[in-house]
XYZ file of C-alpha atoms in Angstrom:
410
model
C -42.648 68.748 97.559
C -41.065 71.408 99.715
C -40.469 74.778 98.069
C -36.911 76.012 98.575
C -37.135 79.034 96.258
C -37.878 81.490 99.034
C -35.099 83.808 97.884
C -36.835 84.634 94.620
C -40.301 86.188 94.408
C -39.898 85.996 90.618
C -39.527 82.228 90.543
C -42.221 81.814 93.190
C -44.494 83.833 90.919
C -43.414 81.921 87.823
C -43.774 78.400 88.990
C -45.890 78.350 92.120
C -44.308 74.960 92.616
C -41.080 73.564 93.922
C -37.620 72.929 92.574
C -35.664 70.758 94.957
C -32.266 71.034 93.298
C -31.539 74.747 93.280
C -32.600 78.139 94.495
C -33.516 80.921 92.120
C -29.961 82.173 91.631
C -28.805 78.658 90.808
C -31.543 78.386 88.186
C -30.608 81.708 86.595
C -26.942 80.737 86.569
C -27.702 77.315 85.105
C -29.744 78.839 82.282
C -27.460 81.849 81.799
C -30.328 84.282 82.410
C -29.100 87.859 82.856
C -30.836 90.488 84.976
C -32.327 92.261 81.902
C -33.592 88.896 80.642
C -35.199 88.191 84.031
C -37.054 91.492 83.814
C -38.167 90.735 80.256
C -39.411 87.292 81.321
C -41.432 88.766 84.186
C -42.971 91.297 81.808
C -43.845 88.533 79.336
C -45.527 86.478 82.058
C -47.684 89.401 83.174
C -48.652 90.103 79.568
C -49.438 86.451 78.821
C -51.718 86.211 81.849
C -53.458 89.416 80.818
C -53.978 88.008 77.306
C -55.537 84.857 78.743
C -57.759 86.943 81.030
C -58.920 89.360 78.316
C -59.375 86.622 75.715
C -61.729 84.788 78.093
C -64.147 87.716 77.716
C -64.230 87.008 73.979
C -63.823 83.227 73.932
C -65.848 82.395 77.009
C -64.783 79.760 79.500
C -62.523 77.939 79.909
C -59.466 80.178 80.208
C -57.208 79.263 77.324
C -53.584 79.550 76.324
C -52.322 83.014 75.442
C -51.366 81.545 72.040
C -52.667 78.506 70.150
C -55.910 78.859 72.061
C -58.026 76.817 69.645
C -57.252 73.126 69.360
C -58.260 71.477 66.109
C -57.751 68.073 67.702
C -55.539 65.796 69.790
C -54.523 62.486 68.253
C -52.787 59.330 69.398
C -49.575 58.606 67.500
C -46.353 56.629 67.502
C -42.917 58.254 67.333
C -40.375 55.855 65.818
C -36.652 56.585 65.738
C -35.402 55.464 62.349
C -32.985 52.503 62.208
C -30.293 54.230 60.150
C -29.835 57.695 61.666
C -26.328 59.246 61.644
C -24.274 58.488 64.761
C -23.949 62.187 65.636
C -27.712 62.377 66.277
C -27.862 59.363 68.600
C -28.462 61.184 71.871
C -31.321 61.602 74.326
C -34.595 60.371 72.910
C -32.775 59.372 69.718
C -30.027 57.352 71.445
C -31.740 54.056 70.706
C -32.399 53.795 66.998
C -35.206 51.673 65.606
C -37.212 52.297 68.794
C -40.899 53.221 68.943
C -42.661 55.400 71.524
C -46.318 56.255 72.030
C -47.157 59.948 71.642
C -49.942 62.516 71.673
C -50.233 65.294 69.076
C -52.113 68.555 69.561
C -52.971 70.444 66.365
C -54.014 74.058 66.866
C -54.568 77.556 65.514
C -52.064 80.125 66.744
C -54.216 83.098 67.716
C -55.203 84.070 71.259
C -58.849 84.167 70.130
C -60.991 81.249 69.032
C -61.935 82.152 65.481
C -62.999 80.523 62.219
C -60.447 78.147 60.694
C -60.742 80.002 57.374
C -59.113 83.094 58.917
C -55.391 83.409 58.254
C -53.358 82.247 61.236
C -50.336 80.256 62.354
C -51.040 76.521 62.627
C -49.418 74.477 65.349
C -48.326 70.891 65.854
C -47.151 69.941 69.362
C -45.941 66.379 69.954
C -45.655 64.772 73.388
C -43.517 61.616 73.242
C -44.036 59.354 76.261
C -41.966 56.953 78.347
C -38.593 58.267 77.204
C -35.679 56.954 79.290
C -33.358 59.521 80.824
C -33.176 62.301 83.396
C -35.371 65.387 82.975
C -33.480 68.554 81.970
C -35.970 70.825 83.789
C -36.687 69.237 87.193
C -39.448 71.745 88.019
C -41.537 70.191 85.228
C -41.353 66.780 86.895
C -39.741 63.476 86.018
C -42.522 62.463 83.644
C -40.170 60.791 81.129
C -42.002 62.705 78.412
C -40.525 64.957 75.736
C -42.388 67.778 73.985
C -41.733 69.108 70.473
C -43.475 72.416 69.667
C -43.810 73.630 66.065
C -45.744 75.987 63.789
C -46.169 75.956 60.032
C -43.816 78.907 59.466
C -40.016 78.474 59.563
C -39.312 81.751 61.392
C -40.810 83.777 64.245
C -41.731 87.478 64.254
C -39.664 88.281 67.379
C -35.881 87.960 67.323
C -35.271 87.336 71.009
C -36.672 87.657 74.530
C -36.555 91.470 74.450
C -38.582 91.680 71.227
C -40.984 89.131 72.654
C -41.529 90.949 75.958
C -42.050 94.320 74.243
C -44.447 92.866 71.662
C -46.422 91.053 74.355
C -47.161 94.321 76.181
C -49.096 95.482 73.106
C -50.726 92.106 72.459
C -52.033 92.212 76.036
C -53.920 95.371 74.997
C -55.028 93.657 71.759
C -52.921 96.168 69.797
C -51.602 93.604 67.351
C -49.468 95.813 65.101
C -48.475 98.578 67.514
C -45.064 97.107 68.354
C -44.156 96.537 64.709
C -45.105 99.938 63.345
C -46.102 103.177 65.075
C -46.108 106.900 64.305
C -46.327 108.058 67.931
C -43.856 107.161 69.227
C -42.070 106.501 65.923
C -41.212 102.814 65.609
C -40.623 100.424 62.733
C -39.544 96.790 62.806
C -39.795 95.869 59.102
C -38.374 92.335 59.147
C -40.390 91.342 62.199
C -43.520 92.869 60.657
C -42.944 90.922 57.443
C -42.600 87.693 59.430
C -45.802 88.507 61.311
C -47.688 89.034 58.040
C -46.376 85.693 56.772
C -47.532 84.030 59.987
C -51.090 85.353 60.035
C -51.638 84.830 56.288
C -51.583 81.046 56.455
C -54.757 79.198 55.430
C -54.562 75.401 55.146
C -56.913 72.627 54.011
C -56.037 70.124 56.727
C -53.558 70.011 59.627
C -52.191 66.772 58.161
C -50.931 68.428 54.963
C -48.772 71.222 56.425
C -45.060 71.247 57.167
C -44.208 72.395 60.688
C -41.007 73.993 62.025
C -39.383 74.467 65.439
C -38.391 78.054 64.481
C -35.939 78.054 67.417
C -32.679 76.083 67.762
C -31.867 73.170 70.051
C -28.849 71.079 70.954
C -29.051 67.371 70.144
C -25.985 65.675 71.570
C -23.172 67.989 70.465
C -25.060 69.357 67.446
C -27.010 72.612 67.161
C -30.143 71.922 65.137
C -33.630 73.027 64.230
C -36.331 70.446 63.584
C -39.336 70.069 61.332
C -42.081 67.631 60.371
C -43.553 67.139 56.922
C -46.142 64.684 55.544
C -44.674 61.381 54.395
C -44.384 60.808 50.671
C -47.473 59.161 49.224
C -50.036 60.729 51.545
C -53.133 61.955 49.714
C -55.621 64.645 50.675
C -58.992 65.934 49.505
C -58.765 67.946 46.280
C -61.412 70.404 47.426
C -62.261 71.427 50.969
C -65.416 73.264 52.050
C -64.181 76.071 54.295
C -67.634 77.421 55.175
C -67.697 75.493 58.473
C -65.829 77.581 61.094
C -64.325 74.336 62.414
C -63.539 72.750 59.054
C -59.977 71.834 60.093
C -61.366 69.670 62.893
C -63.814 68.088 60.474
C -61.050 67.366 57.946
C -58.875 65.863 60.670
C -61.764 63.758 61.954
C -62.734 62.507 58.491
C -59.217 61.583 57.398
C -58.306 59.785 60.615
C -61.617 57.933 60.835
C -61.005 56.481 57.379
C -57.229 56.086 57.379
C -54.045 57.057 59.144
C -51.454 59.764 58.566
C -47.691 59.971 58.650
C -45.021 62.650 59.184
C -41.264 62.603 58.784
C -39.393 64.119 61.740
C -36.316 65.941 60.444
C -33.372 67.913 61.810
C -31.322 70.685 60.199
C -27.748 71.219 61.391
C -26.147 74.589 62.057
C -23.020 74.787 59.883
C -19.977 77.032 60.268
C -19.528 79.716 57.644
C -23.248 80.330 57.070
C -25.673 82.823 58.597
C -27.431 80.521 61.036
C -27.846 82.640 64.191
C -28.932 81.040 67.458
C -30.569 84.118 68.999
C -32.421 85.611 66.029
C -35.652 83.680 65.498
C -36.557 85.798 62.446
C -33.695 84.183 60.488
C -34.348 81.150 58.277
C -31.429 78.740 58.041
C -30.560 77.855 54.467
C -31.904 74.456 53.437
C -29.612 74.569 50.412
C -26.564 74.775 52.678
C -27.978 72.396 55.301
C -30.853 70.197 54.104
C -33.205 68.622 56.639
C -32.313 65.008 57.520
C -35.062 62.556 58.501
C -34.318 60.752 61.775
C -37.754 59.608 62.954
C -41.255 58.840 61.715
C -44.558 59.870 63.287
C -47.478 57.572 62.487
C -51.047 58.528 63.371
C -53.260 55.414 63.258
C -56.929 55.536 62.222
C -58.939 56.767 65.208
C -61.865 58.748 66.557
C -60.914 62.127 68.040
C -63.805 63.942 69.591
C -65.124 62.134 72.629
C -65.936 64.543 75.463
C -63.154 63.034 77.571
C -60.586 63.466 74.798
C -61.609 67.058 74.101
C -61.193 67.882 77.801
C -57.772 66.224 77.774
C -56.818 68.244 74.688
C -57.779 71.479 76.432
C -55.889 70.736 79.641
C -52.707 69.133 78.321
C -49.620 71.322 78.701
C -46.604 71.532 76.381
C -43.170 72.951 77.206
C -40.004 72.699 75.065
C -38.010 72.091 78.254
C -39.937 68.937 79.056
C -37.236 66.629 77.745
C -34.490 64.239 78.819
C -30.735 64.738 78.855
C -29.094 64.822 75.446
C -31.480 67.578 74.359
C -31.344 71.300 75.222
C -33.410 74.267 73.999
C -31.178 77.167 72.916
C -31.658 80.964 72.543
C -33.070 83.611 74.871
C -36.594 82.917 73.600
C -36.306 79.280 74.612
C -34.985 80.343 78.014
C -38.107 82.450 78.406
C -40.371 79.630 77.274
C -39.187 77.447 80.131
C -40.681 79.774 82.722
C -43.340 81.685 80.772
C -45.082 78.552 79.481
C -45.090 76.982 82.934
C -46.404 80.130 84.605
C -49.221 80.622 82.070
C -50.136 76.945 82.178
C -50.402 77.100 85.961
C -52.473 80.292 85.756
C -55.073 78.946 83.330
C -55.371 75.616 85.144
C -55.917 77.436 88.424
C -58.553 79.679 86.853
C -60.287 76.627 85.375
C -59.883 74.584 88.569
C -58.504 71.825 86.354
C -55.678 69.356 86.771
C -52.788 69.316 84.315
C -52.659 65.858 82.716
C -49.197 64.474 82.019
C -50.008 61.245 80.177
C -47.936 58.082 80.258
C -49.945 56.197 77.624
C -52.829 56.527 75.187
C -55.257 55.649 77.972
C -57.723 58.350 79.027
C -59.577 56.324 81.659
C -60.220 57.818 85.082
C -57.718 56.910 87.777
C -58.255 53.341 88.916
C -60.309 52.385 85.864
C -59.127 49.797 83.380
C -58.353 50.952 79.861
C -58.623 49.216 76.522
C -55.147 49.425 74.900
C -56.915 50.164 71.618
C -59.030 52.960 73.140
C -60.104 55.433 70.461
C -58.509 53.550 67.583
C -60.420 52.371 64.530
C -59.657 48.646 64.404
C -60.779 46.566 61.435
C -61.868 43.039 62.317
C -62.626 40.430 59.635
C -65.925 38.575 59.694
C -65.631 34.997 60.874
C -65.533 32.403 59.529
C -63.453 33.698 56.648
C -64.720 32.716 53.199
C -62.755 29.752 51.891
C -62.571 30.408 48.191
C -59.338 28.594 47.411
C -61.031 25.812 45.391
C -64.338 26.511 43.702
C -64.820 22.804 42.919
C -64.414 21.668 46.519
C -67.578 20.266 48.103
C -68.010 18.692 51.564
C -69.285 15.117 51.785
C -72.526 16.324 53.396
C -73.393 18.208 50.210
C -73.287 21.758 51.652
C -71.283 24.272 49.673
C -68.003 25.485 51.187
C -68.172 28.499 48.929
C -71.646 29.773 49.714
C -70.236 33.035 51.140
C -67.771 33.567 48.286
C -68.442 36.014 45.488
């Protein structure tokens, strides 16, 4: 595609790809990005690339994401819109109730460094729903007809907005993790943000399938401002005791549970209500569940499957998630989400270039090479009964030739 963004070195730097519908100023106007926000976004991009570059010296190749660098696994799933959702939520992906989509889920640890799963950290769940009808809301990400939902297992973030985020990232790029939150020289204290950061990095879980995950940031669904969350379906069971001595025990738990049975999550939304403190541009704020309980509108089912083929692990490393990859009827809100649109794309492009890797944008569960056929049940654990089935309906029945019909019955 032809690049028409010649007027903006910033956007050229951000995307390195083309947007046919608008020049840079049109994009800024469309998103409502102010000049100070543009500067903050550029700073965040430079910091994120520096994090990826410096982390490679610790992690080794390949270059990884500046956050959620360690994947605990990517799983095939279905995303089913429930048949009885309220009319006000029937928009975009959710316009057609009682409809099922295929999806991919990437579970991850939040840190920039690949470290033992037993170390406190944010835990991520990113869902890519495929073959969603509708027009893409961010044309520069392509008309893939996919929609991404990005979540962590904490309900609030440790930066309020894009300016907090950009400032904090300058210190993270130097691996000075607490310097933005608290400092004597120069004097600086961000107590609420520091508290949220402590909450985030204190999380230790037994399995990625047991946690509840939150969007942290707000979105518009139809005419409603919402946050979203996933939690395990009622009735799911998990191991009572987990050996955390293996540095990759979360991957092992995920592998074991999905090899022997499936998993299920409820997908829920929480509405912003008038008269309550539910700010759009303060990601450190937790919206009251007492005032506005989460409402389930979809179900995520993860069928029994094998996760760790070499091909699937490579796919899990290279897949890219962006909250702006969505169809009309859905819109990310807040200055942080504005930043994510361009920062995530820029960092994704940077690491894929460094790794000389393509960015897969899947349209199905198939992971076959281009031109190869693919088993529709690829990766799934499918139980097949032995044949012939034992016929044990009448223990007195005998064939006229004298052989027992029930010889394989117990």
